[in-house]
Short mmCIF file of C-alpha atoms and ligand atoms in Angstrom, two decimals:
data_model
loop_
_atom_site.label_atom_id
_atom_site.label_comp_id
_atom_site.label_asym_id
_atom_site.label_seq_id
_atom_site.Cartn_x
_atom_site.Cartn_y
_atom_site.Cartn_z
CA MET P 1 -0.04 0.06 0.01
CA GLU P 2 1.15 3.61 -0.60
CA VAL P 3 0.32 6.54 1.48
CA ILE P 4 -0.06 9.81 -0.54
CA PRO P 5 -0.49 13.03 1.72
CA MET P 6 -3.04 15.45 0.49
CA THR P 7 -2.03 18.76 2.04
CA GLY P 8 0.44 19.92 4.53
CA ALA P 9 -2.13 19.89 7.21
CA LEU P 10 -3.92 16.50 7.12
CA GLY P 11 -5.34 13.74 5.06
CA ALA P 12 -3.72 11.00 2.92
CA GLU P 13 -5.02 8.78 0.16
CA ILE P 14 -4.12 5.10 0.71
CA THR P 15 -3.69 3.15 -2.67
CA ASP P 16 -3.40 -0.62 -3.34
CA ILE P 17 -5.60 -1.90 -0.66
CA ASP P 18 -8.91 -3.77 -0.50
CA LEU P 19 -10.80 -2.83 2.63
CA THR P 20 -12.84 -6.15 2.48
CA SER P 21 -9.77 -8.34 2.97
CA LEU P 22 -7.41 -6.39 5.18
CA THR P 23 -4.56 -8.59 6.56
CA GLU P 24 -3.46 -7.91 10.21
CA ALA P 25 -0.21 -6.31 8.85
CA GLU P 26 -2.32 -3.99 6.56
CA LEU P 27 -4.65 -3.09 9.42
CA LEU P 28 -1.53 -1.99 11.44
CA ALA P 29 -0.06 -0.09 8.58
CA VAL P 30 -3.49 1.70 7.93
CA ASP P 31 -3.62 2.51 11.73
CA GLN P 32 -0.18 3.93 11.57
CA ALA P 33 -1.09 6.18 8.55
CA PHE P 34 -4.38 7.10 10.43
CA HIS P 35 -2.43 8.50 13.42
CA ASP P 36 -0.05 10.34 11.10
CA HIS P 37 -2.56 11.91 8.77
CA LEU P 38 -5.86 11.89 10.75
CA VAL P 39 -8.10 11.52 7.64
CA LEU P 40 -7.56 8.49 5.26
CA ILE P 41 -9.09 8.22 1.79
CA PHE P 42 -9.57 4.91 0.12
CA ARG P 43 -10.66 4.94 -3.49
CA ARG P 44 -12.51 2.20 -5.56
CA GLN P 45 -13.68 0.20 -2.65
CA SER P 46 -16.77 -2.13 -2.98
CA LEU P 47 -18.59 -2.07 0.28
CA ASP P 48 -22.11 -2.94 1.32
CA PRO P 49 -23.66 -2.51 4.75
CA ALA P 50 -22.47 -5.80 6.00
CA SER P 51 -18.77 -5.29 4.84
CA LEU P 52 -18.80 -1.59 6.17
CA MET P 53 -19.93 -3.11 9.55
CA THR P 54 -17.15 -5.79 9.43
CA LEU P 55 -14.64 -3.03 8.77
CA THR P 56 -15.98 -0.97 11.63
CA GLN P 57 -15.63 -3.89 13.90
CA ARG P 58 -12.00 -4.35 12.84
CA PHE P 59 -11.34 -0.73 14.01
CA GLY P 60 -12.94 -1.17 17.34
CA GLY P 61 -16.69 -1.69 16.85
CA PRO P 62 -19.65 0.72 16.74
CA GLY P 63 -20.68 3.05 19.60
CA ILE P 64 -24.18 4.37 20.40
CA THR P 65 -25.83 6.20 17.43
CA PRO P 66 -28.24 8.75 18.82
CA TYR P 67 -30.96 10.65 16.86
CA LEU P 68 -30.00 9.14 13.49
CA THR P 69 -31.89 6.07 12.14
CA GLY P 70 -29.73 3.33 10.71
CA LEU P 71 -30.68 0.61 8.26
CA PRO P 72 -33.30 -1.90 9.32
CA ASP P 73 -30.77 -4.75 9.19
CA PHE P 74 -27.80 -2.69 10.20
CA PRO P 75 -28.93 -0.10 12.81
CA ASP P 76 -25.26 1.12 13.28
CA VAL P 77 -25.04 2.02 9.53
CA VAL P 78 -26.66 5.36 8.95
CA PRO P 79 -27.64 6.18 5.48
CA ILE P 80 -26.85 9.99 4.73
CA ILE P 81 -29.00 10.80 1.79
CA LYS P 82 -29.89 13.87 -0.08
CA GLU P 83 -32.24 13.29 -3.08
CA ALA P 84 -32.25 15.34 -6.30
CA ASP P 85 -35.73 16.51 -5.77
CA GLU P 86 -35.38 17.93 -2.19
CA LYS P 87 -36.78 21.46 -1.43
CA SER P 88 -33.87 22.71 0.67
CA PRO P 89 -30.24 23.01 -0.54
CA LYS P 90 -29.08 22.11 2.99
CA SER P 91 -27.21 18.82 3.51
CA PHE P 92 -26.60 16.85 6.68
CA GLY P 93 -23.31 17.76 8.54
CA SER P 94 -23.03 21.26 6.81
CA GLY P 95 -21.80 23.02 9.92
CA TRP P 96 -18.23 22.40 11.32
CA HIS P 97 -18.37 19.78 13.99
CA THR P 98 -16.75 16.69 15.52
CA ASP P 99 -19.11 13.70 15.67
CA PHE P 100 -21.30 13.36 18.76
CA THR P 101 -19.09 15.26 21.16
CA PHE P 102 -22.20 15.67 23.40
CA GLN P 103 -21.70 11.90 24.35
CA SER P 104 -19.70 10.97 27.34
CA GLU P 105 -17.74 8.59 25.21
CA PRO P 106 -17.85 10.22 21.71
CA PRO P 107 -16.78 8.17 18.76
CA SER P 108 -13.02 7.83 18.08
CA ARG P 109 -13.44 7.38 14.30
CA THR P 110 -16.05 7.76 11.68
CA LEU P 111 -16.23 5.73 8.45
CA LEU P 112 -18.14 7.37 5.53
CA TYR P 113 -18.65 5.44 2.26
CA ALA P 114 -19.91 7.11 -0.95
CA GLN P 115 -22.52 5.10 -2.93
CA GLU P 116 -23.57 7.79 -5.31
CA THR P 117 -22.21 11.29 -5.67
CA PRO P 118 -23.32 14.29 -7.50
CA PRO P 119 -21.53 15.31 -10.74
CA GLN P 120 -19.63 17.92 -8.80
CA GLY P 121 -19.75 19.27 -5.24
CA GLY P 122 -20.69 17.54 -2.00
CA ASP P 123 -17.03 17.60 -0.84
CA THR P 124 -16.15 17.25 2.84
CA LEU P 125 -13.79 19.66 4.56
CA PHE P 126 -11.50 18.55 7.47
CA ALA P 127 -9.50 20.61 10.02
CA ASN P 128 -6.49 19.42 12.04
CA LEU P 129 -7.06 20.24 15.76
CA TYR P 130 -3.59 19.38 16.70
CA LEU P 131 -2.29 22.25 14.51
CA ALA P 132 -5.13 24.43 15.86
CA TYR P 133 -3.61 23.82 19.47
CA GLU P 134 -0.02 23.84 18.58
CA GLN P 135 -0.16 27.07 16.73
CA LEU P 136 -1.85 29.15 19.43
CA SER P 137 0.32 31.39 21.53
CA GLN P 138 1.79 29.86 24.68
CA GLY P 139 -0.24 32.25 26.79
CA LEU P 140 -3.62 31.10 25.21
CA GLN P 141 -2.48 27.43 25.40
CA SER P 142 -1.68 27.78 29.14
CA PHE P 143 -4.95 29.56 29.63
CA LEU P 144 -7.05 26.76 27.88
CA ARG P 145 -5.24 23.72 29.07
CA PRO P 146 -7.00 23.62 32.49
CA LEU P 147 -10.46 24.47 31.06
CA SER P 148 -13.42 22.14 30.34
CA ALA P 149 -16.34 22.85 28.08
CA VAL P 150 -19.99 21.99 28.03
CA HIS P 151 -21.20 20.08 25.07
CA SER P 152 -24.78 19.35 24.13
CA ALA P 153 -26.93 18.16 21.26
CA THR P 154 -29.41 20.96 21.61
CA ARG P 155 -28.61 22.99 18.54
CA SER P 156 -29.06 20.05 16.15
CA TYR P 157 -31.42 17.74 18.13
CA GLY P 158 -32.99 19.80 20.86
CA PRO P 159 -36.55 20.97 21.14
CA LYS P 160 -35.96 24.06 19.03
CA SER P 161 -33.96 22.35 16.36
CA THR P 162 -35.14 22.67 12.75
CA LEU P 163 -32.60 20.46 11.17
CA GLN P 164 -35.25 17.76 10.70
CA ASN P 165 -37.43 19.95 8.36
CA ASP P 166 -34.62 20.50 5.80
CA LEU P 167 -33.40 16.95 5.39
CA GLU P 168 -36.42 15.29 3.98
CA ASN P 169 -34.81 11.95 3.23
CA MET P 170 -33.19 11.37 6.47
CA ARG P 171 -34.86 10.06 9.76
CA ILE P 172 -33.55 12.36 12.40
CA GLY P 173 -35.07 12.31 15.85
CA LYS P 174 -35.15 15.28 18.32
CA ASP P 175 -35.55 15.70 22.07
CA ASN P 176 -38.72 17.17 23.50
CA ALA P 177 -36.79 18.43 26.65
CA GLU P 178 -33.35 19.91 26.77
CA PRO P 179 -30.69 17.15 25.95
CA PRO P 180 -28.21 16.38 28.78
CA GLU P 181 -24.94 18.37 28.86
CA GLN P 182 -21.44 16.74 28.84
CA ILE P 183 -18.30 18.25 30.15
CA HIS P 184 -15.09 17.54 28.12
CA PRO P 185 -11.54 18.95 28.18
CA VAL P 186 -10.98 21.92 25.98
CA ILE P 187 -7.51 20.71 25.22
CA ARG P 188 -7.60 17.00 24.73
CA ALA P 189 -4.91 14.38 24.88
CA HIS P 190 -5.23 11.73 22.18
CA GLU P 191 -4.97 8.41 23.94
CA ILE P 192 -2.78 6.79 21.19
CA THR P 193 -0.60 9.64 20.04
CA GLN P 194 -0.58 11.61 23.23
CA ARG P 195 -0.68 14.83 21.21
CA ALA P 196 -2.84 17.67 22.31
CA SER P 197 -5.66 19.12 20.28
CA LEU P 198 -8.02 22.08 20.52
CA TRP P 199 -11.17 20.06 21.10
CA ILE P 200 -14.15 22.30 20.67
CA ASN P 201 -16.59 22.74 17.85
CA PRO P 202 -19.26 25.31 17.02
CA THR P 203 -22.13 22.76 16.63
CA TYR P 204 -22.04 21.02 20.03
CA THR P 205 -19.73 23.21 22.27
CA LEU P 206 -21.98 25.63 24.30
CA ARG P 207 -19.70 27.30 26.85
CA PHE P 208 -16.69 26.89 29.06
CA GLU P 209 -17.47 25.11 32.31
CA GLY P 210 -17.95 27.57 35.14
CA MET P 211 -18.73 30.46 32.67
CA THR P 212 -21.96 31.84 31.15
CA GLN P 213 -22.70 31.46 27.52
CA ALA P 214 -22.14 35.38 27.09
CA GLU P 215 -18.80 35.20 28.82
CA SER P 216 -17.66 32.12 26.73
CA GLU P 217 -18.91 33.32 23.38
CA PRO P 218 -16.21 35.73 22.24
CA LEU P 219 -13.27 33.32 22.97
CA LEU P 220 -15.29 30.35 21.54
CA LYS P 221 -15.97 32.27 18.45
CA TYR P 222 -12.26 33.20 18.13
CA LEU P 223 -11.22 29.63 18.58
CA ASN P 224 -13.82 28.18 16.25
CA GLU P 225 -12.75 30.36 13.43
CA TRP P 226 -9.13 29.80 14.17
CA ALA P 227 -9.45 26.04 14.14
CA VAL P 228 -10.80 26.00 10.52
CA GLN P 229 -8.43 28.42 8.74
CA PRO P 230 -7.12 27.19 5.42
CA THR P 231 -3.64 26.28 6.61
CA PHE P 232 -5.24 23.60 9.05
CA MET P 233 -7.53 22.15 6.35
CA THR P 234 -7.98 19.50 3.56
CA ARG P 235 -10.88 18.81 1.23
CA VAL P 236 -12.09 15.50 0.19
CA GLN P 237 -13.83 15.05 -3.20
CA TRP P 238 -15.88 11.95 -3.30
CA GLN P 239 -16.52 9.43 -5.96
CA PRO P 240 -18.72 6.28 -5.77
CA GLY P 241 -16.67 3.79 -3.94
CA THR P 242 -14.70 6.32 -1.85
CA LEU P 243 -14.33 5.37 1.88
CA VAL P 244 -13.02 8.01 4.27
CA MET P 245 -12.12 7.30 7.86
CA TRP P 246 -11.48 10.26 10.08
CA ASP P 247 -10.25 10.76 13.66
CA ASN P 248 -12.76 12.54 15.82
CA ARG P 249 -10.34 13.05 18.64
CA CYS P 250 -8.22 15.56 16.62
CA THR P 251 -10.36 16.81 13.67
CA GLN P 252 -13.48 18.77 12.74
CA HIS P 253 -15.24 18.32 9.50
CA CYS P 254 -18.01 19.98 7.45
CA ALA P 255 -20.03 18.84 4.42
CA THR P 256 -20.68 21.33 1.61
CA SER P 257 -24.18 21.92 0.56
CA ASP P 258 -23.31 23.00 -3.07
CA TYR P 259 -25.01 20.16 -5.18
CA HIS P 260 -28.77 20.98 -4.90
CA GLY P 261 -30.75 19.16 -7.59
CA HIS P 262 -28.40 16.14 -7.58
CA ARG P 263 -28.37 12.85 -5.44
CA ARG P 264 -25.79 12.06 -2.96
CA SER P 265 -25.97 8.84 -1.04
CA MET P 266 -23.49 7.74 1.76
CA LEU P 267 -23.21 5.08 4.49
CA ARG P 268 -21.88 6.09 7.81
CA THR P 269 -20.61 4.23 10.87
CA THR P 270 -18.79 5.44 13.99
CA VAL P 271 -16.44 3.68 16.22
CA GLN P 272 -16.85 3.76 19.98
CA GLY P 273 -14.38 6.07 21.59
CA PRO P 274 -13.08 6.47 25.23
CA VAL P 275 -13.85 9.21 27.70
CA PRO P 276 -11.69 12.27 26.51
CA GLN P 277 -8.89 13.07 28.79
CA LYS P 278 -7.08 16.24 29.56
CA THR P 279 -3.42 16.71 28.73
CA SER P 280 -0.83 15.96 31.27
CA PRO P 281 2.39 18.14 31.27
CA SER P 282 4.32 15.42 29.59
CA SER P 283 1.95 15.22 26.65
CA ILE P 284 1.94 18.88 25.70
CA SER P 285 3.50 19.60 22.40
C1 SIN F 301 -21.12 14.00 8.57
O1 SIN F 301 -20.94 14.97 9.17
O2 SIN F 301 -20.93 12.96 9.19
C2 SIN F 301 -21.41 13.83 7.10
C3 SIN F 301 -20.38 14.39 6.21
C4 SIN F 301 -20.65 14.35 4.74
O3 SIN F 301 -21.75 13.76 4.48
O4 SIN F 301 -19.86 14.71 4.07
#
């Protein structure tokens, strides 16, 4: 297999590999590339829901999938579909986010497989949150390191959410009452690489723990814009048969809604992750 980096920030294409018959040696090599590049792109794969599940198992097995309805025979495989005749141009996942950070054990990885793609557009953007941390000033790094942040699903899946109205061909649930809040470190240590990342996102992070939303907002806004600057990003252009696996412990992503009038059909699984940990002094890069 060959590893071809996509940008200076993150992302690599892995060639000459069949994900339906990974050997143990290949699995280890893929994992090494994953920790080096954070987002891996595999072209010309031939996966169905069963083989996508098998692959997900090999990377650790699925976690809990809230709000989104999976396939009847594969509840952990979520179809992400926008049909050509939908009224709204909006697509699922079109705000910057890291998957399910409102959970106590958010997913470590996400696997997304393209079944059908529009003639152009529908790309997914990714940002490297290690770089977002490492390139902050030492003063702001030190200020943020002890902090925790409050995450919640409320903006997407709370009582006032309207996400469900726009995405006609997805079955998306919502809460009638305010969803629970989760506290996570603002600077997270990756449990495998031990690297520190700026682990907030504009979709699920509400405020810093111990501060009000109004107090938190200016700094969160600054950090959210900082984290997705072009220098920290890569962009994946999909083709049918592309499988992308990304690391939710150190990236954010965002789908582009620029293919209105065309069909895009994807299958998604997430891998169970650990409870996010703060950095220890020895893990600070
Ligand atoms: C997601 O946010 O999980 C979906 C991204 C995409 O469809 O490109």
